[in-house]
PDB file of C-alpha atoms in Angstrom:
ATOM      1  CA  MET A   3      21.769  -3.226   0.839  1.00 91.00           C
ATOM      2  CA  LYS A   4      21.173  -6.616  -0.783  1.00 95.00           C
ATOM      3  CA  ASP A   5      19.717  -9.937   0.286  1.00 95.00           C
ATOM      4  CA  ALA A   6      21.255 -13.356  -0.284  1.00 96.00           C
ATOM      5  CA  LEU A   7      19.677 -13.490  -3.761  1.00 94.00           C
ATOM      6  CA  GLY A   8      21.223 -10.192  -4.824  1.00 96.00           C
ATOM      7  CA  ARG A   9      17.986  -8.193  -4.704  1.00 95.00           C
ATOM      8  CA  LYS A  10      18.627  -4.529  -3.857  1.00 96.00           C
ATOM      9  CA  ILE A  11      16.408  -3.502  -0.945  1.00 97.00           C
ATOM     10  CA  ASP A  12      15.786   0.245  -1.053  1.00 97.00           C
ATOM     11  CA  TYR A  13      12.071   0.613  -0.222  1.00 97.00           C
ATOM     12  CA  LEU A  14      10.534   0.597   3.274  1.00 98.00           C
ATOM     13  CA  ARG A  15       6.784   0.489   3.899  1.00 98.00           C
ATOM     14  CA  ILE A  16       5.677   1.586   7.368  1.00 98.00           C
ATOM     15  CA  SER A  17       2.254   0.887   8.851  1.00 97.00           C
ATOM     16  CA  VAL A  18       1.899   3.765  11.325  1.00 98.00           C
ATOM     17  CA  THR A  19      -1.347   2.596  12.957  1.00 96.00           C
ATOM     18  CA  ASP A  20      -3.775  -0.333  13.065  1.00 94.00           C
ATOM     19  CA  LYS A  21      -6.718   2.075  13.328  1.00 94.00           C
ATOM     20  CA  CYS A  22      -8.896   3.080  10.397  1.00 94.00           C
ATOM     21  CA  ASN A  23     -11.926   5.311   9.904  1.00 95.00           C
ATOM     22  CA  LEU A  24     -13.445   2.755   7.510  1.00 95.00           C
ATOM     23  CA  ARG A  25     -14.239  -0.965   7.849  1.00 90.00           C
ATOM     24  CA  CYS A  26     -13.689  -2.344   4.352  1.00 88.00           C
ATOM     25  CA  LYS A  27     -15.117  -5.848   4.169  1.00 83.00           C
ATOM     26  CA  TYR A  28     -12.073  -7.578   2.661  1.00 79.00           C
ATOM     27  CA  CYS A  29      -9.697  -5.858   5.080  1.00 79.00           C
ATOM     28  CA  MET A  30     -11.210  -5.679   8.563  1.00 78.00           C
ATOM     29  CA  PRO A  31     -14.010  -7.451  10.446  1.00 78.00           C
ATOM     30  CA  GLU A  32     -17.041  -5.305  11.318  1.00 75.00           C
ATOM     31  CA  GLU A  33     -16.836  -5.972  15.037  1.00 76.00           C
ATOM     32  CA  GLY A  34     -14.559  -7.556  17.599  1.00 63.00           C
ATOM     33  CA  ILE A  35     -11.487  -5.477  16.750  1.00 73.00           C
ATOM     34  CA  THR A  36      -9.200  -4.919  19.716  1.00 75.00           C
ATOM     35  CA  HIS A  37      -6.959  -1.972  18.958  1.00 78.00           C
ATOM     36  CA  LEU A  38      -3.438  -1.890  20.291  1.00 88.00           C
ATOM     37  CA  ASN A  39      -2.631   0.005  23.456  1.00 90.00           C
ATOM     38  CA  HIS A  40      -0.469   3.117  23.173  1.00 87.00           C
ATOM     39  CA  ASP A  41       2.620   1.398  24.567  1.00 92.00           C
ATOM     40  CA  GLU A  42       2.246  -1.488  22.109  1.00 95.00           C
ATOM     41  CA  ILE A  43       2.906   0.645  19.038  1.00 96.00           C
ATOM     42  CA  LEU A  44       6.025   2.425  17.902  1.00 97.00           C
ATOM     43  CA  THR A  45       6.282   6.035  19.023  1.00 98.00           C
ATOM     44  CA  ILE A  46       7.079   8.708  16.449  1.00 98.00           C
ATOM     45  CA  ASP A  47      10.615   8.986  17.848  1.00 98.00           C
ATOM     46  CA  GLU A  48      11.141   5.202  17.723  1.00 98.00           C
ATOM     47  CA  THR A  49       9.898   5.093  14.147  1.00 98.00           C
ATOM     48  CA  LEU A  50      12.301   7.866  13.176  1.00 98.00           C
ATOM     49  CA  LYS A  51      15.205   6.022  14.816  1.00 98.00           C
ATOM     50  CA  ILE A  52      14.417   2.929  12.776  1.00 98.00           C
ATOM     51  CA  VAL A  53      14.035   4.894   9.536  1.00 98.00           C
ATOM     52  CA  GLU A  54      17.381   6.594  10.160  1.00 98.00           C
ATOM     53  CA  VAL A  55      19.113   3.216  10.390  1.00 98.00           C
ATOM     54  CA  PHE A  56      17.374   2.062   7.217  1.00 98.00           C
ATOM     55  CA  LYS A  57      18.395   5.277   5.466  1.00 98.00           C
ATOM     56  CA  ASP A  58      22.044   4.654   6.380  1.00 98.00           C
ATOM     57  CA  LEU A  59      21.694   1.110   5.007  1.00 97.00           C
ATOM     58  CA  GLY A  60      20.444   2.349   1.621  1.00 97.00           C
ATOM     59  CA  ILE A  61      16.675   2.852   1.854  1.00 98.00           C
ATOM     60  CA  LYS A  62      15.682   5.583  -0.607  1.00 97.00           C
ATOM     61  CA  LYS A  63      11.880   5.418  -0.564  1.00 98.00           C
ATOM     62  CA  VAL A  64       9.481   5.304   2.385  1.00 98.00           C
ATOM     63  CA  ARG A  65       5.756   4.678   2.100  1.00 98.00           C
ATOM     64  CA  LEU A  66       3.441   5.424   5.033  1.00 98.00           C
ATOM     65  CA  THR A  67       0.359   3.233   5.354  1.00 98.00           C
ATOM     66  CA  GLY A  68      -2.031   2.025   8.048  1.00 95.00           C
ATOM     67  CA  GLY A  69      -4.743   1.126   8.901  1.00 94.00           C
ATOM     68  CA  GLU A  70      -5.328   4.679   7.804  1.00 97.00           C
ATOM     69  CA  PRO A  71      -2.194   6.809   8.269  1.00 98.00           C
ATOM     70  CA  LEU A  72      -4.122  10.077   8.539  1.00 98.00           C
ATOM     71  CA  VAL A  73      -5.752   9.010  11.818  1.00 98.00           C
ATOM     72  CA  ARG A  74      -2.341   8.636  13.490  1.00 97.00           C
ATOM     73  CA  ASN A  75      -1.534  11.421  15.939  1.00 96.00           C
ATOM     74  CA  GLY A  76       1.748  13.089  15.009  1.00 98.00           C
ATOM     75  CA  ILE A  77       1.683  12.026  11.362  1.00 98.00           C
ATOM     76  CA  LEU A  78       2.926  15.467  10.208  1.00 98.00           C
ATOM     77  CA  ASN A  79       5.874  15.314  12.627  1.00 98.00           C
ATOM     78  CA  LEU A  80       6.719  11.843  11.348  1.00 98.00           C
ATOM     79  CA  VAL A  81       6.664  12.991   7.721  1.00 98.00           C
ATOM     80  CA  LYS A  82       8.789  16.038   8.520  1.00 98.00           C
ATOM     81  CA  GLY A  83      11.305  13.968  10.476  1.00 98.00           C
ATOM     82  CA  ILE A  84      11.718  11.469   7.642  1.00 98.00           C
ATOM     83  CA  LYS A  85      12.078  14.246   5.079  1.00 98.00           C
ATOM     84  CA  ASN A  86      14.762  15.955   7.137  1.00 98.00           C
ATOM     85  CA  MET A  87      16.859  12.762   6.999  1.00 97.00           C
ATOM     86  CA  GLY A  88      17.229  13.122   3.249  1.00 97.00           C
ATOM     87  CA  ILE A  89      15.019  10.216   2.163  1.00 98.00           C
ATOM     88  CA  GLU A  90      14.566  10.667  -1.590  1.00 97.00           C
ATOM     89  CA  GLU A  91      10.832   9.962  -1.769  1.00 98.00           C
ATOM     90  CA  ILE A  92       8.019   9.845   0.798  1.00 98.00           C
ATOM     91  CA  CYS A  93       4.737   8.387  -0.395  1.00 98.00           C
ATOM     92  CA  MET A  94       1.481   7.715   1.393  1.00 98.00           C
ATOM     93  CA  THR A  95      -1.327   5.243   0.808  1.00 98.00           C
ATOM     94  CA  THR A  96      -4.614   6.554   2.188  1.00 98.00           C
ATOM     95  CA  ASN A  97      -8.357   6.086   1.849  1.00 98.00           C
ATOM     96  CA  ALA A  98      -8.460   9.908   1.409  1.00 98.00           C
ATOM     97  CA  ILE A  99     -11.433  10.465   3.719  1.00 98.00           C
ATOM     98  CA  LYS A 100      -9.391  12.998   5.751  1.00 98.00           C
ATOM     99  CA  LEU A 101      -7.007  13.999   2.964  1.00 98.00           C
ATOM    100  CA  TYR A 102      -8.898  17.061   1.707  1.00 98.00           C
ATOM    101  CA  ASP A 103      -8.196  18.988   4.919  1.00 98.00           C
ATOM    102  CA  MET A 104      -4.625  17.721   5.348  1.00 98.00           C
ATOM    103  CA  ALA A 105      -3.233  17.677   1.811  1.00 98.00           C
ATOM    104  CA  TYR A 106      -1.397  21.031   1.886  1.00 98.00           C
ATOM    105  CA  ASP A 107       0.236  20.376   5.261  1.00 98.00           C
ATOM    106  CA  LEU A 108       1.306  16.882   4.199  1.00 98.00           C
ATOM    107  CA  LYS A 109       2.900  18.240   1.039  1.00 98.00           C
ATOM    108  CA  LYS A 110       4.601  21.080   2.928  1.00 98.00           C
ATOM    109  CA  ASN A 111       6.082  18.643   5.437  1.00 98.00           C
ATOM    110  CA  GLY A 112       7.430  16.282   2.804  1.00 98.00           C
ATOM    111  CA  VAL A 113       4.928  13.880   1.192  1.00 98.00           C
ATOM    112  CA  ASP A 114       5.840  13.653  -2.499  1.00 98.00           C
ATOM    113  CA  ARG A 115       2.843  11.703  -3.771  1.00 97.00           C
ATOM    114  CA  PHE A 116      -0.251   9.782  -2.775  1.00 98.00           C
ATOM    115  CA  ASN A 117      -1.872   6.476  -3.630  1.00 98.00           C
ATOM    116  CA  ILE A 118      -5.635   6.448  -3.017  1.00 98.00           C
ATOM    117  CA  SER A 119      -7.429   3.205  -2.157  1.00 97.00           C
ATOM    118  CA  LEU A 120     -10.745   3.285  -4.040  1.00 98.00           C
ATOM    119  CA  ASP A 121     -12.679   0.167  -5.017  1.00 97.00           C
ATOM    120  CA  THR A 122     -15.859   1.713  -6.391  1.00 98.00           C
ATOM    121  CA  LEU A 123     -17.042   5.015  -7.820  1.00 98.00           C
ATOM    122  CA  ASP A 124     -20.645   4.288  -6.837  1.00 98.00           C
ATOM    123  CA  ALA A 125     -21.740   6.040  -3.628  1.00 98.00           C
ATOM    124  CA  GLU A 126     -24.060   3.275  -2.419  1.00 98.00           C
ATOM    125  CA  LYS A 127     -21.581   0.497  -3.127  1.00 97.00           C
ATOM    126  CA  PHE A 128     -18.848   2.515  -1.420  1.00 97.00           C
ATOM    127  CA  ARG A 129     -20.984   2.858   1.714  1.00 97.00           C
ATOM    128  CA  ASP A 130     -21.592  -0.889   1.592  1.00 95.00           C
ATOM    129  CA  ILE A 131     -18.036  -2.154   1.210  1.00 94.00           C
ATOM    130  CA  THR A 132     -16.565   0.420   3.633  1.00 95.00           C
ATOM    131  CA  ARG A 133     -19.470   0.023   6.053  1.00 95.00           C
ATOM    132  CA  GLY A 134     -20.453   3.679   6.049  1.00 95.00           C
ATOM    133  CA  GLY A 135     -17.900   5.682   4.064  1.00 97.00           C
ATOM    134  CA  ASP A 136     -18.658   8.660   1.811  1.00 98.00           C
ATOM    135  CA  VAL A 137     -17.092   8.368  -1.643  1.00 98.00           C
ATOM    136  CA  ASN A 138     -17.632  12.079  -2.291  1.00 98.00           C
ATOM    137  CA  LYS A 139     -14.991  12.895   0.347  1.00 98.00           C
ATOM    138  CA  VAL A 140     -12.530  10.732  -1.554  1.00 98.00           C
ATOM    139  CA  LEU A 141     -13.357  12.316  -4.910  1.00 98.00           C
ATOM    140  CA  LYS A 142     -13.011  15.830  -3.433  1.00 98.00           C
ATOM    141  CA  SER A 143      -9.582  14.874  -2.087  1.00 98.00           C
ATOM    142  CA  ILE A 144      -8.501  13.594  -5.501  1.00 98.00           C
ATOM    143  CA  ASP A 145      -9.641  16.849  -7.122  1.00 98.00           C
ATOM    144  CA  LYS A 146      -7.631  18.792  -4.551  1.00 98.00           C
ATOM    145  CA  LEU A 147      -4.468  16.811  -5.346  1.00 98.00           C
ATOM    146  CA  LYS A 148      -5.001  17.650  -9.012  1.00 98.00           C
ATOM    147  CA  GLN A 149      -5.270  21.342  -8.131  1.00 98.00           C
ATOM    148  CA  MET A 150      -2.029  21.037  -6.130  1.00 98.00           C
ATOM    149  CA  ASP A 151      -0.347  19.317  -9.101  1.00 96.00           C
ATOM    150  CA  MET A 152       0.517  16.313  -6.909  1.00 96.00           C
ATOM    151  CA  LYS A 153       1.246  13.933  -9.759  1.00 92.00           C
ATOM    152  CA  PRO A 154       1.128  11.098 -10.399  1.00 96.00           C
ATOM    153  CA  ILE A 155      -2.050  10.400  -8.431  1.00 98.00           C
ATOM    154  CA  LYS A 156      -2.455   6.632  -8.315  1.00 98.00           C
ATOM    155  CA  ILE A 157      -5.774   4.961  -7.578  1.00 98.00           C
ATOM    156  CA  ASN A 158      -5.504   1.431  -6.151  1.00 97.00           C
ATOM    157  CA  THR A 159      -8.534  -0.686  -7.025  1.00 97.00           C
ATOM    158  CA  VAL A 160      -8.947  -4.243  -5.796  1.00 94.00           C
ATOM    159  CA  VAL A 161     -11.137  -6.054  -8.340  1.00 95.00           C
ATOM    160  CA  MET A 162     -13.809  -8.402  -6.963  1.00 94.00           C
ATOM    161  CA  ARG A 163     -16.032 -10.321  -9.313  1.00 96.00           C
ATOM    162  CA  HIS A 164     -19.229  -9.916  -7.312  1.00 94.00           C
ATOM    163  CA  PHE A 165     -18.643  -6.309  -6.313  1.00 95.00           C
ATOM    164  CA  ASN A 166     -16.945  -4.015  -8.831  1.00 97.00           C
ATOM    165  CA  TYR A 167     -16.243  -6.149 -11.909  1.00 98.00           C
ATOM    166  CA  ASP A 168     -18.989  -4.192 -13.710  1.00 98.00           C
ATOM    167  CA  GLU A 169     -17.156  -0.903 -12.994  1.00 98.00           C
ATOM    168  CA  ILE A 170     -13.900  -1.706 -14.766  1.00 98.00           C
ATOM    169  CA  GLU A 171     -14.785   0.435 -17.803  1.00 98.00           C
ATOM    170  CA  ASP A 172     -15.869   3.259 -15.464  1.00 98.00           C
ATOM    171  CA  PHE A 173     -12.458   3.218 -13.799  1.00 98.00           C
ATOM    172  CA  VAL A 174     -10.730   3.335 -17.192  1.00 98.00           C
ATOM    173  CA  LYS A 175     -12.841   6.395 -18.014  1.00 98.00           C
ATOM    174  CA  PHE A 176     -11.858   7.860 -14.641  1.00 98.00           C
ATOM    175  CA  ALA A 177      -8.204   7.378 -15.613  1.00 98.00           C
ATOM    176  CA  GLU A 178      -8.747   9.616 -18.641  1.00 97.00           C
ATOM    177  CA  ASP A 179      -9.109  12.554 -16.262  1.00 96.00           C
ATOM    178  CA  GLY A 180      -5.602  12.896 -14.862  1.00 95.00           C
ATOM    179  CA  VAL A 181      -5.142   9.907 -12.564  1.00 98.00           C
ATOM    180  CA  ILE A 182      -3.551   6.478 -12.931  1.00 98.00           C
ATOM    181  CA  VAL A 183      -5.817   3.578 -12.010  1.00 98.00           C
ATOM    182  CA  ARG A 184      -4.099   0.379 -10.894  1.00 97.00           C
ATOM    183  CA  PHE A 185      -6.144  -2.809 -10.821  1.00 97.00           C
ATOM    184  CA  ILE A 186      -4.983  -5.168  -8.068  1.00 94.00           C
ATOM    185  CA  GLU A 187      -5.758  -8.858  -7.864  1.00 91.00           C
ATOM    186  CA  LEU A 188      -7.596  -9.862  -4.688  1.00 89.00           C
ATOM    187  CA  MET A 189      -5.114 -11.611  -2.410  1.00 79.00           C
ATOM    188  CA  PRO A 190      -6.030 -14.402   0.043  1.00 72.00           C
ATOM    189  CA  ILE A 191      -5.006 -12.498   3.152  1.00 64.00           C
ATOM    190  CA  GLY A 192      -6.814 -11.350   6.275  1.00 56.00           C
ATOM    191  CA  GLU A 193     -10.572 -11.056   5.727  1.00 55.00           C
ATOM    192  CA  ALA A 194     -10.209 -12.057   2.051  1.00 50.00           C
ATOM    193  CA  ILE A 195      -9.086 -15.612   2.833  1.00 46.00           C
ATOM    194  CA  GLY A 196     -11.569 -18.087   1.434  1.00 48.00           C
ATOM    195  CA  LYS A 197     -13.175 -15.654  -1.036  1.00 57.00           C
ATOM    196  CA  SER A 198     -11.649 -17.242  -4.118  1.00 68.00           C
ATOM    197  CA  ASP A 199     -14.907 -16.880  -6.052  1.00 88.00           C
ATOM    198  CA  ASP A 200     -14.326 -13.109  -6.036  1.00 91.00           C
ATOM    199  CA  TYR A 201     -10.827 -13.389  -7.526  1.00 92.00           C
ATOM    200  CA  VAL A 202     -10.348 -11.965 -11.044  1.00 95.00           C
ATOM    201  CA  SER A 203      -7.007 -12.230 -12.824  1.00 93.00           C
ATOM    202  CA  ASN A 204      -5.648  -9.094 -14.433  1.00 93.00           C
ATOM    203  CA  GLU A 205      -5.315 -10.994 -17.697  1.00 94.00           C
ATOM    204  CA  GLU A 206      -9.106 -11.258 -17.725  1.00 96.00           C
ATOM    205  CA  ILE A 207      -9.438  -7.535 -17.002  1.00 97.00           C
ATOM    206  CA  ILE A 208      -7.102  -6.609 -19.848  1.00 97.00           C
ATOM    207  CA  LYS A 209      -9.202  -8.684 -22.240  1.00 97.00           C
ATOM    208  CA  LYS A 210     -12.389  -7.116 -20.912  1.00 97.00           C
ATOM    209  CA  ILE A 211     -11.102  -3.575 -21.450  1.00 98.00           C
ATOM    210  CA  GLY A 212      -9.555  -4.212 -24.867  1.00 96.00           C
ATOM    211  CA  ASN A 213      -7.693  -1.697 -27.038  1.00 96.00           C
ATOM    212  CA  LEU A 214      -4.821  -1.251 -24.595  1.00 97.00           C
ATOM    213  CA  HIS A 215      -1.181  -0.716 -25.496  1.00 96.00           C
ATOM    214  CA  LYS A 216       1.645  -1.487 -23.099  1.00 95.00           C
ATOM    215  CA  ILE A 217       3.837   1.407 -22.009  1.00 93.00           C
ATOM    216  CA  ASP A 218       7.553   0.727 -22.203  1.00 75.00           C
ATOM    217  CA  SER A 219       8.980   4.147 -21.345  1.00 51.00           C
ATOM    218  CA  ASP A 220      11.355   4.322 -18.385  1.00 48.00           C
ATOM    219  CA  SER A 221       9.076   6.779 -16.588  1.00 48.00           C
ATOM    220  CA  LYS A 222       6.333   4.162 -16.356  1.00 45.00           C
ATOM    221  CA  LYS A 223       8.423   1.115 -15.559  1.00 47.00           C
ATOM    222  CA  SER A 224       7.710  -0.602 -12.264  1.00 54.00           C
ATOM    223  CA  LYS A 225       8.851  -3.725 -10.510  1.00 67.00           C
ATOM    224  CA  VAL A 226       5.291  -4.234  -9.289  1.00 82.00           C
ATOM    225  CA  ALA A 227       2.870  -2.908 -11.892  1.00 90.00           C
ATOM    226  CA  GLU A 228       2.608  -3.206 -15.670  1.00 93.00           C
ATOM    227  CA  TYR A 229       1.195  -0.084 -17.308  1.00 96.00           C
ATOM    228  CA  TYR A 230      -0.985   0.339 -20.377  1.00 97.00           C
ATOM    229  CA  THR A 231      -2.665   3.231 -22.171  1.00 97.00           C
ATOM    230  CA  ASN A 232      -5.779   3.501 -24.329  1.00 97.00           C
ATOM    231  CA  PRO A 233      -6.504   5.778 -27.325  1.00 97.00           C
ATOM    232  CA  ASN A 234      -8.060   8.415 -25.030  1.00 97.00           C
ATOM    233  CA  GLY A 235      -4.909   8.784 -22.939  1.00 97.00           C
ATOM    234  CA  ALA A 236      -5.942   6.778 -19.891  1.00 98.00           C
ATOM    235  CA  ILE A 237      -3.082   5.109 -18.021  1.00 97.00           C
ATOM    236  CA  VAL A 238      -4.016   1.923 -16.195  1.00 98.00           C
ATOM    237  CA  GLY A 239      -1.744  -0.390 -14.265  1.00 97.00           C
ATOM    238  CA  PHE A 240      -2.034  -4.032 -13.308  1.00 96.00           C
ATOM    239  CA  ILE A 241      -0.608  -5.495 -10.116  1.00 92.00           C
ATOM    240  CA  ASN A 242      -0.542  -9.270 -10.313  1.00 85.00           C
ATOM    241  CA  PRO A 243       0.576 -10.794  -7.000  1.00 73.00           C
ATOM    242  CA  ILE A 244      -1.201 -14.069  -7.799  1.00 69.00           C
ATOM    243  CA  SER A 245      -1.095 -14.673 -11.556  1.00 64.00           C
ATOM    244  CA  HIS A 246       2.315 -13.094 -12.225  1.00 62.00           C
ATOM    245  CA  LYS A 247       4.123 -12.674  -8.946  1.00 66.00           C
ATOM    246  CA  PHE A 248       7.075 -10.278  -8.886  1.00 72.00           C
ATOM    247  CA  CYS A 249       9.057 -11.812  -6.017  1.00 84.00           C
ATOM    248  CA  SER A 250      12.268 -12.093  -8.035  1.00 84.00           C
ATOM    249  CA  GLU A 251      12.396  -8.287  -8.285  1.00 85.00           C
ATOM    250  CA  CYS A 252      11.015  -7.430  -4.843  1.00 90.00           C
ATOM    251  CA  ASN A 253      12.886  -4.447  -3.389  1.00 94.00           C
ATOM    252  CA  ARG A 254      10.837  -3.813  -0.249  1.00 94.00           C
ATOM    253  CA  VAL A 255      10.467  -4.687   3.394  1.00 96.00           C
ATOM    254  CA  ARG A 256       7.716  -3.756   5.838  1.00 96.00           C
ATOM    255  CA  LEU A 257       7.539  -2.361   9.343  1.00 98.00           C
ATOM    256  CA  ASP A 258       4.190  -2.713  11.097  1.00 97.00           C
ATOM    257  CA  CYS A 259       2.869  -0.379  13.771  1.00 96.00           C
ATOM    258  CA  LYS A 260       3.943  -2.773  16.547  1.00 96.00           C
ATOM    259  CA  GLY A 261       7.541  -2.617  15.337  1.00 98.00           C
ATOM    260  CA  ASN A 262       7.581  -5.989  13.592  1.00 97.00           C
ATOM    261  CA  LEU A 263       9.910  -6.084  10.602  1.00 97.00           C
ATOM    262  CA  LEU A 264       8.481  -8.290   7.832  1.00 95.00           C
ATOM    263  CA  MET A 265      10.522  -9.368   4.842  1.00 93.00           C
ATOM    264  CA  CYS A 266       7.386 -10.328   2.881  1.00 89.00           C
ATOM    265  CA  LEU A 267       3.730  -9.274   3.028  1.00 80.00           C
ATOM    266  CA  HIS A 268       2.728 -12.940   2.890  1.00 73.00           C
ATOM    267  CA  SER A 269       5.038 -14.243   5.589  1.00 78.00           C
ATOM    268  CA  ASN A 270       4.134 -14.826   9.216  1.00 76.00           C
ATOM    269  CA  LYS A 271       7.803 -14.537  10.219  1.00 84.00           C
ATOM    270  CA  SER A 272       9.037 -11.274  11.715  1.00 93.00           C
ATOM    271  CA  ILE A 273      11.354  -9.730  14.301  1.00 96.00           C
ATOM    272  CA  ASN A 274      10.227  -6.982  16.670  1.00 98.00           C
ATOM    273  CA  LEU A 275      12.441  -3.906  16.359  1.00 98.00           C
ATOM    274  CA  LYS A 276      10.442  -2.017  18.991  1.00 98.00           C
ATOM    275  CA  ASP A 277      11.489  -4.518  21.640  1.00 97.00           C
ATOM    276  CA  CYS A 278      15.057  -4.387  20.366  1.00 98.00           C
ATOM    277  CA  ILE A 279      15.179  -0.597  20.642  1.00 97.00           C
ATOM    278  CA  ARG A 280      13.636  -0.581  24.102  1.00 97.00           C
ATOM    279  CA  ASN A 281      16.156  -3.225  25.195  1.00 97.00           C
ATOM    280  CA  GLY A 282      19.030  -1.126  23.891  1.00 97.00           C
ATOM    281  CA  GLU A 283      20.048  -3.576  21.150  1.00 96.00           C
ATOM    282  CA  ASP A 284      21.898  -2.698  17.936  1.00 94.00           C
ATOM    283  CA  ILE A 285      19.115  -2.833  15.337  1.00 98.00           C
ATOM    284  CA  ARG A 286      21.475  -2.108  12.434  1.00 98.00           C
ATOM    285  CA  GLN A 287      22.975  -5.579  12.624  1.00 97.00           C
ATOM    286  CA  ILE A 288      19.558  -7.165  13.195  1.00 97.00           C
ATOM    287  CA  ILE A 289      18.072  -5.426  10.132  1.00 98.00           C
ATOM    288  CA  THR A 290      21.035  -6.375   7.948  1.00 97.00           C
ATOM    289  CA  GLN A 291      20.765 -10.025   8.944  1.00 96.00           C
ATOM    290  CA  GLN A 292      17.007 -10.154   8.418  1.00 96.00           C
ATOM    291  CA  ILE A 293      17.258  -8.607   4.966  1.00 96.00           C
ATOM    292  CA  TYR A 294      20.014 -10.978   3.954  1.00 96.00           C
ATOM    293  CA  ASN A 295      17.640 -13.860   4.769  1.00 93.00           C
ATOM    294  CA  LYS A 296      14.653 -12.364   2.935  1.00 94.00           C
ATOM    295  CA  PRO A 297      12.574 -15.275   1.530  1.00 91.00           C
ATOM    296  CA  GLU A 298      12.857 -16.056  -2.156  1.00 89.00           C
ATOM    297  CA  ARG A 299       9.120 -15.801  -2.823  1.00 78.00           C
ATOM    298  CA  HIS A 300       5.644 -16.048  -1.341  1.00 66.00           C
ATOM    299  CA  TYR A 301       3.799 -19.366  -1.244  1.00 58.00           C
ATOM    300  CA  LEU A 302       0.193 -18.323  -1.782  1.00 61.00           C
ATOM    301  CA  GLU A 303      -0.335 -20.926  -4.479  1.00 56.00           C
ATOM    302  CA  GLU A 304       0.577 -23.614  -1.945  1.00 55.00           C
ATOM    303  CA  GLY A 305      -2.028 -22.279   0.482  1.00 54.00           C
ATOM    304  CA  ASN A 306       0.475 -20.592   2.803  1.00 52.00           C
ATOM    305  CA  PHE A 307      -1.527 -17.486   3.733  1.00 51.00           C
ATOM    306  CA  ASN A 308      -0.713 -14.659   6.123  1.00 53.00           C
ATOM    307  CA  LYS A 309      -3.373 -14.712   8.847  1.00 55.00           C
ATOM    308  CA  ARG A 310      -2.763 -11.107   9.937  1.00 53.00           C
ATOM    309  CA  ASP A 311      -5.475  -8.554   9.210  1.00 54.00           C
ATOM    310  CA  MET A 312      -4.473  -6.100   6.492  1.00 54.00           C
ATOM    311  CA  ASN A 313      -4.942  -3.101   8.800  1.00 52.00           C
ATOM    312  CA  THR A 314      -1.929  -4.190  10.871  1.00 55.00           C
ATOM    313  CA  ILE A 315       0.612  -4.511   8.044  1.00 59.00           C
ATOM    314  CA  GLY A 316      -0.388  -1.910   5.477  1.00 60.00           C
ATOM    315  CA  GLY A 317      -0.897  -4.049   2.373  1.00 53.00           C
TER     316      GLY A 317
END
């Protein structure tokens, strides 16, 4: 399945819920959140119907996100249903607060690997930015994945100058202990709009770390991240949506929990597949047409920001 520019689209990200058990400051407001009603979000069966169409059209990888995917009722049934379709890889991005107790069941039902969102290793700072979270629950979950040999374990770290810039070396050290840390540039989206003074380019981070060597092996290649190693064996990645955007190689589309199909994280344009399904429409043709018209690139540098909160589209 290709778009008009010849990009092969084989990766679907699904936000399964807008709910989260944390309130990270750059993602969600502290108060005033109106969660969606039950009938406003895709059911498990509706989600599986959509994934099945995508699978027939060439999707090979599915990533489940949120909000926080582990607070979604029926998440194990969803994973199992997707796995039974023959999707090659099922991944999950989670804050890992609930992962310790669910890791074995998620693996048994079909999750192949996990990305953990973790912006600080400091317990007090973690409580602050998440508005009450316990970093020790996250670290215990990571240790459990290591014990289960769920590799690679990728840690996603959004770098903010006035919050965790001083922890960059600590995260590199953390990466020496069997995980891959990926530094992500802060994007002007949702609650982060207007916080440009917190933005740090990954070029600056690479210079700050020093003594890194780029990895060129096929096993570490990525359309999104560039990977480096240090003399102690740490593997760190850099995701540069602002300074070095990767739109020309973008292979993904997104489905939010309301059923909106988005061709780009940074676009406000979408079509609602939930309504189409409930109206009995042929979503195969709709999906094919939308993907063909996938935008060439995002326009963040021109100030064209997505006003949606990150918890509704999964990042």
